[in-house]
Amino acid sequence: MSEKSRFLNACKGVPADCTPVWFMRQAGRYLEEYRKLREKYSMLEMVRDPELAAEVTLQPLRRFDLDAAIIFADILLPLPVIGIDFSFIEGTGPRIHKPLMDPRHFDQLREGDPEQELSFVAEALSLVRERLDENRALIGFAGAPFTLASYIIEGGHSRNYLATKSFMYSYPEKWEVLMETLTRTTIRYLQMQIEAGAQAVQLFDSWVGALAPEDYLKYAEPYTSRIFKAVSGSSVPSIHFGTGTSGFLKEMRSAGGDVQSVDWRIPLGRAWEIIGTDSPIQGNLDPLAMMAPADILKKKVEAVLEEAGNRKGHIFNLGHGFLPQTPVRNVEMVVNMVHELTS
Ligand code: 1CP
């Protein structure tokens, strides 16, 4: 059945009047109105206040003709629900207070109730849904177990995943406990978001591309596939996101998700050859192309659209999120170009 939203149609492979477009990290520091709010509130204060989170979610939709809004939250929010506390450090990023590098630290793991402890996300989703045009879709999201485990074990962002990989090879039973706990909590968290009004959900496995294909299948895929299976019973489409995963796109695709997100390291045409032309694809402009002079940026957008070849299951996006330095005028140009060139 055809939906009012061209984004939701594309997720189902139903033809739309033009290619839908939205961006990862479309709410955030490249927007002046976001920075203004951040002078008064911390990132976590904004996320935990449904009014502020709804406001930040809607900010980019007031400026640009985007086809979807993504709820203002973070993949790390469920960590305290399983006993892992963290802070965002200004200018550095997330810091886990007691990383699980040492299996003895497993004492802190618990299994709380995401519905109660993260109810502010559900409230923010309901507020946005009330305020959003019916032809724009609202996306909920969660981090995938491998990516979350990498933060939990490393204590923050990692360059080579030394601690994560050493841990998963050395303590497979503890790895399993951690991944199982993350899987169960993530399923409940996504189901809560769907009930609250999310019309699609994206699972962010941002750093899973660090794994070799056989390790992906052994240490990450069994858990993500369970999450996709659990949400596939709901009527909302799911998007499977990763970066640096061109070497195991087929395996990722079979793990689940209605839409496969791909980064700029592979041309879209080749990605479709690998995963099958019936699968909707999201992507795949290099976020750094947003920094290029207008003529170069235009050529790069055209090249993505050419690769997509007007397929009905294409959702235009970046291969990863905006950087804070992204010029606002370029965002406007790209959104309008995608709609005009595909209508
Ligand atoms: O104002 C600030 O200082 C906060 C910066 C910021 C923002 C705007 C963080 C801290 N998180 C967010 C919001 C956010 N995070 C969204 C909101 C919706 C939108 O896209 O507009 C989403 C979807 C995320 C998801 C997220 N958080 C991911 C997955 C996507 C990706 O970029 O790979 C990851 C890895 C995080 C962790 C995180 N949160 C924030 C930082 C600085 C980081 C670290 C990134 C890293 O490890 O390099």
CSV table of C-alpha atoms and ligand atoms in Angstrom, one decimal:
chain,number,residue,atom,x,y,z
A,1,MET,CA,0.0,0.0,0.0
A,2,SER,CA,1.3,3.4,-0.8
A,3,GLU,CA,2.0,5.8,2.1
A,4,LYS,CA,1.8,9.6,2.3
A,5,SER,CA,5.5,9.7,3.1
A,6,ARG,CA,7.9,9.1,0.1
A,7,PHE,CA,10.6,8.0,2.7
A,8,LEU,CA,8.3,5.2,3.9
A,9,ASN,CA,7.4,4.2,0.3
A,10,ALA,CA,11.1,3.9,-0.6
A,11,CYS,CA,11.7,1.7,2.5
A,12,LYS,CA,9.1,-0.7,1.0
A,13,GLY,CA,10.3,-0.3,-2.5
A,14,VAL,CA,7.1,1.4,-3.6
A,15,PRO,CA,7.6,4.1,-6.2
A,16,ALA,CA,7.5,7.7,-5.0
A,17,ASP,CA,7.2,11.1,-6.8
A,18,CYS,CA,11.0,11.6,-6.2
A,19,THR,CA,13.9,10.2,-4.2
A,20,PRO,CA,13.5,10.9,-0.5
A,21,VAL,CA,16.4,12.5,1.4
A,22,TRP,CA,17.4,12.8,5.1
A,23,PHE,CA,20.8,13.0,6.8
A,24,MET,CA,22.4,11.3,9.7
A,25,ARG,CA,23.2,13.9,12.4
A,26,GLN,CA,20.9,16.3,10.6
A,27,ALA,CA,20.2,17.7,14.1
A,28,GLY,CA,23.3,19.1,15.7
A,29,ARG,CA,26.2,21.4,15.9
A,30,TYR,CA,26.3,22.6,12.3
A,31,LEU,CA,23.0,24.4,13.0
A,32,GLU,CA,23.2,27.8,14.8
A,33,GLU,CA,19.9,27.3,16.5
A,34,TYR,CA,21.2,24.0,18.0
A,35,ARG,CA,24.4,25.7,19.2
A,36,LYS,CA,22.3,28.4,20.8
A,37,LEU,CA,20.4,25.8,22.9
A,38,ARG,CA,23.6,24.0,23.7
A,39,GLU,CA,24.9,27.2,25.4
A,40,LYS,CA,22.2,26.7,28.0
A,41,TYR,CA,21.9,23.0,28.2
A,42,SER,CA,24.2,20.0,28.1
A,43,MET,CA,23.7,17.3,25.4
A,44,LEU,CA,22.2,14.9,28.0
A,45,GLU,CA,19.9,17.6,29.5
A,46,MET,CA,18.5,18.2,26.1
A,47,VAL,CA,18.0,14.5,25.3
A,48,ARG,CA,16.3,13.9,28.6
A,49,ASP,CA,13.9,16.8,28.3
A,50,PRO,CA,11.2,15.7,25.8
A,51,GLU,CA,10.3,19.3,24.8
A,52,LEU,CA,13.9,20.2,24.1
A,53,ALA,CA,14.6,16.9,22.3
A,54,ALA,CA,11.4,17.4,20.1
A,55,GLU,CA,12.5,21.0,19.4
A,56,VAL,CA,16.0,19.9,18.3
A,57,THR,CA,14.6,17.0,16.2
A,58,LEU,CA,12.4,19.5,14.3
A,59,GLN,CA,15.0,22.2,13.8
A,60,PRO,CA,16.5,20.9,10.6
A,61,LEU,CA,13.0,20.2,9.1
A,62,ARG,CA,12.1,23.9,9.5
A,63,ARG,CA,15.1,24.8,7.4
A,64,PHE,CA,15.2,22.1,4.8
A,65,ASP,CA,12.7,20.0,2.7
A,66,LEU,CA,13.8,16.8,4.4
A,67,ASP,CA,11.6,13.7,4.1
A,68,ALA,CA,12.3,12.3,7.5
A,69,ALA,CA,13.2,13.4,11.1
A,70,ILE,CA,15.4,11.3,13.3
A,71,ILE,CA,14.7,11.6,17.0
A,72,PHE,CA,17.3,13.5,19.0
A,73,ALA,CA,18.8,10.9,21.2
A,74,ASP,CA,22.0,8.9,21.3
A,75,ILE,CA,23.0,5.3,20.9
A,76,LEU,CA,24.6,5.3,24.3
A,77,LEU,CA,21.4,6.2,26.3
A,78,PRO,CA,20.5,2.5,27.1
A,79,LEU,CA,23.9,1.9,28.7
A,80,PRO,CA,22.9,3.0,32.2
A,81,VAL,CA,19.9,0.6,31.9
A,82,ILE,CA,22.4,-2.3,31.9
A,83,GLY,CA,24.5,-0.7,34.6
A,84,ILE,CA,27.1,1.1,32.5
A,85,ASP,CA,27.4,4.8,33.4
A,86,PHE,CA,28.9,7.4,31.0
A,87,SER,CA,29.3,11.1,30.4
A,88,PHE,CA,29.8,13.2,27.3
A,89,ILE,CA,33.0,15.2,27.7
A,90,GLU,CA,33.1,18.5,25.9
A,91,GLY,CA,35.2,18.3,22.8
A,92,THR,CA,36.2,14.6,23.3
A,93,GLY,CA,33.0,12.5,23.2
A,94,PRO,CA,31.6,9.8,25.3
A,95,ARG,CA,33.5,8.5,28.4
A,96,ILE,CA,32.4,5.2,30.1
A,97,HIS,CA,33.1,5.5,33.8
A,98,LYS,CA,34.1,1.9,34.4
A,99,PRO,CA,34.9,0.2,31.1
A,100,LEU,CA,34.4,-3.6,30.9
A,101,MET,CA,38.0,-4.2,29.7
A,102,ASP,CA,38.5,-6.4,32.8
A,103,PRO,CA,36.0,-9.3,33.1
A,104,ARG,CA,36.0,-8.7,36.9
A,105,HIS,CA,34.1,-5.4,36.2
A,106,PHE,CA,31.1,-7.5,35.0
A,107,ASP,CA,29.7,-7.2,38.5
A,108,GLN,CA,28.2,-3.9,37.5
A,109,LEU,CA,26.1,-5.4,34.7
A,110,ARG,CA,22.4,-5.4,35.4
A,111,GLU,CA,19.2,-5.6,33.4
A,112,GLY,CA,16.8,-2.7,34.0
A,113,ASP,CA,13.7,-1.6,32.3
A,114,PRO,CA,14.2,0.6,29.2
A,115,GLU,CA,10.5,1.4,29.1
A,116,GLN,CA,10.9,3.1,32.5
A,117,GLU,CA,14.4,4.4,32.4
A,118,LEU,CA,14.2,5.8,28.9
A,119,SER,CA,10.6,6.9,28.9
A,120,PHE,CA,11.7,10.4,28.0
A,121,VAL,CA,12.6,9.1,24.5
A,122,ALA,CA,9.1,7.8,24.1
A,123,GLU,CA,7.6,11.1,25.2
A,124,ALA,CA,9.9,13.0,22.7
A,125,LEU,CA,8.8,10.7,19.9
A,126,SER,CA,5.1,11.3,20.6
A,127,LEU,CA,5.6,15.1,20.7
A,128,VAL,CA,7.5,15.1,17.4
A,129,ARG,CA,4.9,12.8,15.8
A,130,GLU,CA,2.1,15.3,16.8
A,131,ARG,CA,4.0,18.2,15.3
A,132,LEU,CA,5.4,16.6,12.1
A,133,ASP,CA,3.6,16.9,8.7
A,134,GLU,CA,2.1,13.5,7.8
A,135,ASN,CA,4.2,13.3,4.7
A,136,ARG,CA,7.4,13.4,6.7
A,137,ALA,CA,8.4,10.2,8.6
A,138,LEU,CA,9.8,9.9,12.1
A,139,ILE,CA,12.8,7.6,12.6
A,140,GLY,CA,13.7,6.0,15.9
A,141,PHE,CA,17.0,4.3,16.4
A,142,ALA,CA,19.4,2.2,18.6
A,143,GLY,CA,23.0,1.2,18.5
A,144,ALA,CA,23.8,-2.4,17.5
A,145,PRO,CA,25.3,-4.7,20.1
A,146,PHE,CA,28.9,-4.7,18.6
A,147,THR,CA,29.1,-0.9,18.4
A,148,LEU,CA,27.7,-0.5,21.9
A,149,ALA,CA,30.1,-3.2,23.2
A,150,SER,CA,33.0,-1.4,21.7
A,151,TYR,CA,32.3,1.8,23.7
A,152,ILE,CA,31.6,-0.3,26.9
A,153,ILE,CA,34.9,-2.2,26.6
A,154,GLU,CA,37.2,0.6,25.2
A,155,GLY,CA,35.7,3.3,27.5
A,156,GLY,CA,35.1,5.6,24.5
A,157,HIS,CA,35.9,5.9,20.8
A,158,SER,CA,38.6,3.6,19.6
A,159,ARG,CA,41.1,3.7,16.7
A,160,ASN,CA,41.8,0.0,16.3
A,161,TYR,CA,39.4,-1.8,18.7
A,162,LEU,CA,42.3,-3.5,20.4
A,163,ALA,CA,40.5,-3.9,23.8
A,164,THR,CA,37.2,-5.0,22.1
A,165,LYS,CA,38.8,-7.6,19.9
A,166,SER,CA,41.1,-8.9,22.6
A,167,PHE,CA,38.2,-9.2,24.9
A,168,MET,CA,35.9,-11.0,22.5
A,169,TYR,CA,38.7,-13.5,21.5
A,170,SER,CA,39.8,-14.1,25.1
A,171,TYR,CA,36.6,-14.2,27.0
A,172,PRO,CA,33.9,-15.6,24.6
A,173,GLU,CA,31.5,-16.5,27.4
A,174,LYS,CA,31.6,-13.0,28.9
A,175,TRP,CA,31.3,-11.6,25.4
A,176,GLU,CA,28.1,-13.6,25.0
A,177,VAL,CA,26.7,-12.4,28.3
A,178,LEU,CA,27.3,-8.8,27.3
A,179,MET,CA,25.9,-9.2,23.8
A,180,GLU,CA,22.8,-11.1,25.0
A,181,THR,CA,22.1,-8.3,27.6
A,182,LEU,CA,22.5,-5.6,24.9
A,183,THR,CA,20.3,-7.5,22.5
A,184,ARG,CA,17.4,-8.0,24.9
A,185,THR,CA,17.6,-4.4,26.1
A,186,THR,CA,17.8,-3.1,22.5
A,187,ILE,CA,14.8,-5.1,21.4
A,188,ARG,CA,12.7,-3.6,24.2
A,189,TYR,CA,14.0,-0.1,23.6
A,190,LEU,CA,13.1,-0.3,19.9
A,191,GLN,CA,9.7,-1.8,20.6
A,192,MET,CA,9.0,1.1,23.0
A,193,GLN,CA,10.0,3.6,20.3
A,194,ILE,CA,7.7,2.0,17.8
A,195,GLU,CA,4.8,2.1,20.2
A,196,ALA,CA,5.5,5.7,20.9
A,197,GLY,CA,5.3,6.7,17.2
A,198,ALA,CA,8.5,5.9,15.4
A,199,GLN,CA,7.6,5.0,11.8
A,200,ALA,CA,10.9,3.4,11.0
A,201,VAL,CA,13.8,2.3,13.1
A,202,GLN,CA,17.5,2.4,12.3
A,203,LEU,CA,20.1,0.1,13.9
A,204,PHE,CA,23.5,1.8,14.0
A,205,ASP,CA,26.4,-0.6,13.7
A,206,SER,CA,28.8,2.3,13.1
A,207,TRP,CA,32.0,0.5,13.9
A,208,VAL,CA,31.3,-3.1,12.9
A,209,GLY,CA,33.4,-2.6,9.8
A,210,ALA,CA,36.4,-3.1,12.0
A,211,LEU,CA,35.7,-6.9,12.0
A,212,ALA,CA,36.9,-9.5,9.5
A,213,PRO,CA,33.9,-11.1,7.7
A,214,GLU,CA,34.2,-14.4,9.6
A,215,ASP,CA,34.4,-12.5,12.9
A,216,TYR,CA,31.3,-10.5,11.9
A,217,LEU,CA,29.4,-13.7,11.5
A,218,LYS,CA,30.6,-15.2,14.7
A,219,TYR,CA,30.7,-12.2,17.2
A,220,ALA,CA,28.1,-9.7,15.9
A,221,GLU,CA,25.6,-11.1,13.3
A,222,PRO,CA,23.8,-13.5,15.6
A,223,TYR,CA,22.7,-10.6,17.9
A,224,THR,CA,21.8,-8.1,15.2
A,225,SER,CA,19.8,-10.7,13.3
A,226,ARG,CA,17.8,-11.3,16.5
A,227,ILE,CA,17.0,-7.7,16.9
A,228,PHE,CA,15.8,-7.4,13.3
A,229,LYS,CA,13.7,-10.5,13.7
A,230,ALA,CA,12.1,-9.1,16.8
A,231,VAL,CA,11.1,-5.8,15.1
A,232,SER,CA,10.1,-7.3,11.8
A,233,GLY,CA,6.8,-8.4,13.4
A,234,SER,CA,5.9,-4.7,13.8
A,235,SER,CA,4.6,-2.9,10.7
A,236,VAL,CA,7.5,-0.3,10.7
A,237,PRO,CA,10.5,-0.7,8.3
A,238,SER,CA,14.0,-1.1,9.7
A,239,ILE,CA,17.3,0.2,8.3
A,240,HIS,CA,20.6,-1.6,8.8
A,241,PHE,CA,23.5,0.8,9.1
A,242,GLY,CA,27.2,0.2,9.1
A,243,THR,CA,30.4,1.8,7.8
A,244,GLY,CA,33.4,0.2,6.3
A,245,THR,CA,31.3,-3.0,5.7
A,246,SER,CA,31.7,-3.3,1.9
A,247,GLY,CA,33.6,-6.5,2.4
A,248,PHE,CA,30.6,-8.2,4.1
A,249,LEU,CA,27.5,-6.4,2.7
A,250,LYS,CA,25.9,-9.7,1.7
A,251,GLU,CA,26.2,-11.1,5.3
A,252,MET,CA,25.0,-7.8,6.7
A,253,ARG,CA,22.0,-7.8,4.4
A,254,SER,CA,21.1,-11.4,5.5
A,255,ALA,CA,21.3,-10.3,9.1
A,256,GLY,CA,18.2,-8.3,8.5
A,257,GLY,CA,16.6,-4.9,8.0
A,258,ASP,CA,14.3,-3.8,5.2
A,259,VAL,CA,16.8,-1.2,4.0
A,260,GLN,CA,20.6,-1.6,3.8
A,261,SER,CA,22.6,1.6,4.4
A,262,VAL,CA,25.9,1.7,2.6
A,263,ASP,CA,28.8,4.1,2.9
A,264,TRP,CA,30.8,5.9,0.1
A,265,ARG,CA,33.5,3.3,-0.1
A,266,ILE,CA,31.4,1.3,-2.6
A,267,PRO,CA,29.4,2.6,-5.6
A,268,LEU,CA,25.7,2.1,-5.1
A,269,GLY,CA,25.4,0.0,-8.3
A,270,ARG,CA,27.9,-2.5,-7.0
A,271,ALA,CA,26.2,-2.6,-3.6
A,272,TRP,CA,23.0,-3.5,-5.3
A,273,GLU,CA,24.7,-6.2,-7.3
A,274,ILE,CA,25.9,-7.7,-4.1
A,275,ILE,CA,22.8,-7.6,-2.0
A,276,GLY,CA,20.2,-7.9,-4.8
A,277,THR,CA,18.3,-5.3,-6.8
A,278,ASP,CA,15.1,-5.9,-4.9
A,279,SER,CA,16.6,-4.5,-1.7
A,280,PRO,CA,16.1,-0.8,-0.8
A,281,ILE,CA,19.4,1.0,-0.2
A,282,GLN,CA,20.2,4.1,1.8
A,283,GLY,CA,23.2,6.3,1.0
A,284,ASN,CA,25.9,7.1,0.2
A,285,LEU,CA,27.5,10.5,-0.2
A,286,ASP,CA,30.8,11.0,1.5
A,287,PRO,CA,30.1,13.4,4.4
A,288,LEU,CA,33.3,15.2,3.5
A,289,ALA,CA,31.9,16.0,0.1
A,290,MET,CA,29.6,18.5,2.0
A,291,MET,CA,32.7,20.6,2.5
A,292,ALA,CA,33.6,20.8,-1.2
A,293,PRO,CA,33.1,23.8,-3.4
A,294,ALA,CA,29.5,23.9,-4.9
A,295,ASP,CA,30.5,22.6,-8.4
A,296,ILE,CA,32.4,19.6,-7.0
A,297,LEU,CA,29.6,18.8,-4.5
A,298,LYS,CA,27.0,19.0,-7.3
A,299,LYS,CA,29.0,16.5,-9.4
A,300,LYS,CA,29.2,14.1,-6.4
A,301,VAL,CA,25.4,14.3,-5.7
A,302,GLU,CA,24.8,13.6,-9.4
A,303,ALA,CA,27.1,10.7,-9.4
A,304,VAL,CA,25.3,9.1,-6.4
A,305,LEU,CA,21.9,9.6,-8.2
A,306,GLU,CA,23.3,8.2,-11.4
A,307,GLU,CA,24.5,5.1,-9.6
A,308,ALA,CA,21.0,4.8,-8.0
A,309,GLY,CA,19.6,5.0,-11.5
A,310,ASN,CA,16.1,6.1,-10.3
A,311,ARG,CA,15.5,2.9,-8.5
A,312,LYS,CA,12.3,3.0,-6.4
A,313,GLY,CA,14.1,1.7,-3.3
A,314,HIS,CA,16.7,4.5,-3.0
A,315,ILE,CA,16.9,6.8,0.0
A,316,PHE,CA,19.4,9.5,-0.4
A,317,ASN,CA,21.7,10.0,2.6
A,318,LEU,CA,25.3,10.3,3.6
A,319,GLY,CA,27.5,7.3,4.1
A,320,HIS,CA,27.9,8.5,7.7
A,321,GLY,CA,26.8,11.7,9.7
A,322,PHE,CA,27.4,15.4,9.1
A,323,LEU,CA,30.5,16.9,10.7
A,324,PRO,CA,29.8,20.1,12.8
A,325,GLN,CA,31.7,22.1,10.1
A,326,THR,CA,29.1,21.3,7.4
A,327,PRO,CA,27.9,24.5,5.7
A,328,VAL,CA,24.2,25.0,6.0
A,329,ARG,CA,23.9,26.3,2.4
A,330,ASN,CA,25.3,23.1,1.0
A,331,VAL,CA,22.7,21.1,3.0
A,332,GLU,CA,19.9,23.1,1.4
A,333,MET,CA,21.5,22.7,-2.1
A,334,VAL,CA,21.8,18.9,-1.8
A,335,VAL,CA,18.2,18.4,-0.5
A,336,ASN,CA,16.8,20.5,-3.3
A,337,MET,CA,19.0,18.9,-6.0
A,338,VAL,CA,18.0,15.4,-5.0
A,339,HIS,CA,14.3,16.2,-5.2
A,340,GLU,CA,14.6,18.2,-8.5
A,341,LEU,CA,16.8,15.7,-10.3
A,342,THR,CA,14.7,12.7,-9.5
A,343,SER,CA,11.2,14.1,-10.0
B,1,1CP,O1,26.3,18.9,21.1
B,1,1CP,C1,27.1,18.0,21.4
B,1,1CP,O2,28.2,18.2,21.8
B,1,1CP,C2,26.7,16.6,21.2
B,1,1CP,C3,27.1,15.9,19.9
B,1,1CP,C4,26.2,14.7,19.7
B,1,1CP,C5,25.0,14.8,19.0
B,1,1CP,C6,24.4,15.9,18.3
B,1,1CP,C7,26.4,13.5,20.3
B,1,1CP,C8,27.4,13.0,21.1
B,1,1CP,N1,25.2,12.7,19.9
B,1,1CP,C9,24.4,13.5,19.1
B,1,1CP,C10,23.1,13.0,18.6
B,1,1CP,C11,23.0,11.8,17.9
B,1,1CP,N2,23.8,10.7,18.1
B,1,1CP,C12,21.9,11.4,17.1
B,1,1CP,C13,20.7,12.4,16.8
B,1,1CP,C14,20.0,12.4,15.7
B,1,1CP,C15,20.6,12.9,14.4
B,1,1CP,O3,21.3,12.1,13.7
B,1,1CP,O4,20.5,14.0,14.1
B,1,1CP,C16,22.2,10.1,16.6
B,1,1CP,C17,21.4,9.3,15.6
B,1,1CP,C18,23.3,9.6,17.3
B,1,1CP,C19,23.9,8.3,17.1
B,1,1CP,C20,25.3,8.0,17.6
B,1,1CP,N3,25.9,8.5,18.7
B,1,1CP,C21,26.1,7.2,16.9
B,1,1CP,C22,25.8,6.4,15.7
B,1,1CP,C23,25.9,7.2,14.5
B,1,1CP,C24,27.4,7.5,14.1
B,1,1CP,O5,27.7,8.7,14.0
B,1,1CP,O6,28.1,6.5,13.8
B,1,1CP,C25,27.3,7.1,17.6
B,1,1CP,C26,28.6,6.3,17.3
B,1,1CP,C27,27.2,7.9,18.8
B,1,1CP,C28,28.2,8.2,19.9
B,1,1CP,C29,28.4,9.6,20.1
B,1,1CP,N4,27.6,10.5,20.6
B,1,1CP,C30,28.1,11.7,20.7
B,1,1CP,C31,29.5,11.6,20.2
B,1,1CP,C32,30.4,12.8,20.1
B,1,1CP,C33,29.7,10.3,19.9
B,1,1CP,C34,31.0,9.7,19.5
B,1,1CP,C35,31.2,9.4,18.1
B,1,1CP,C36,32.6,8.8,18.1
B,1,1CP,O7,32.8,7.8,18.8
B,1,1CP,O8,33.4,9.3,17.3
